C-alpha angles and dihedrals in degrees: 000000000000107000103173137012126203123187149102115302102232101176142357112210111179106299093345126091123197110215124193107207093179131250090071097299116132120177129200106217126189112224133194121254094247092061097054095092092047092049093042089063091052103054107137092021133098115266135185117215127183106221146210116203116203142156119246125198142043115318091194090064096038091241099134118149121189113234133187124209118199124204131183096237145016091249089055089054092050090048093051090050090052093043093052090052087075112101111260097019116107129177096269093047091048092051092052094042096052097080091140128060116277093249091057094048091046091050091051091050094046090049089049089235103164092174092060090049094049088056088067118092114261093017118111128179095272092047091048090053090048091051092049093046093051102036113024094100097038101065106083090116090059098051115162116255091250090061092048091048092050091051093047090063093056125098122225093276091051092050090050090050091052090050092051092047091051090050088052090056104267120139114253093243092050092046092050092049 
C-alpha cells in the first residue's frame, strides 16, 4: 500500500493533483475539496501527502482502476477512513463532500448538527442523519481547535473533570466548556 507521497506538485486540475516524485514517476492523486486552496498555493513546490490507495470500479466486470487519494495530514487520512465507513459514503463522495476543514466537519458531527452537514456538497438530510448516527461518539481525536484551546486553559483538576464528564457521556466540547 502507498502510505505517503512526496514530490513536486506540477499541476492541480480540479480535484486531481499531478505529483512528480522524480525518476520519471508522476502520480495522479485525488484530493478533497477543502485542500484545493492549500494545494493551489503550492503548485511548483514540493508537497507531502498522506495517501489512501484503493481500487475503483466493478470487480464483477473486471473494470478495477487503482486510485490514489492524497491528504494534507495523517489525521485527515484517519478521518477520511472513518468517514467512508458510513453506509452510502464512498471515497469519491467523501472527497467532494469535505468542502470544509476536517475539524469543522468533525465538530458538526459531534454536535449532531445535521443542518451544518447538509450544507456540504453531496450530503442530504438522510445522509447527514446517517453520518451523525454512526460517527457522533467516535470523533474525540478530531476535536475542533476551540475545544483544544478550552482544554489547554484548564488545570489538572479541570482536565480530570473533563475526563469524568466524557466517561459519563458528555461530548468533549460540552465537558470542556
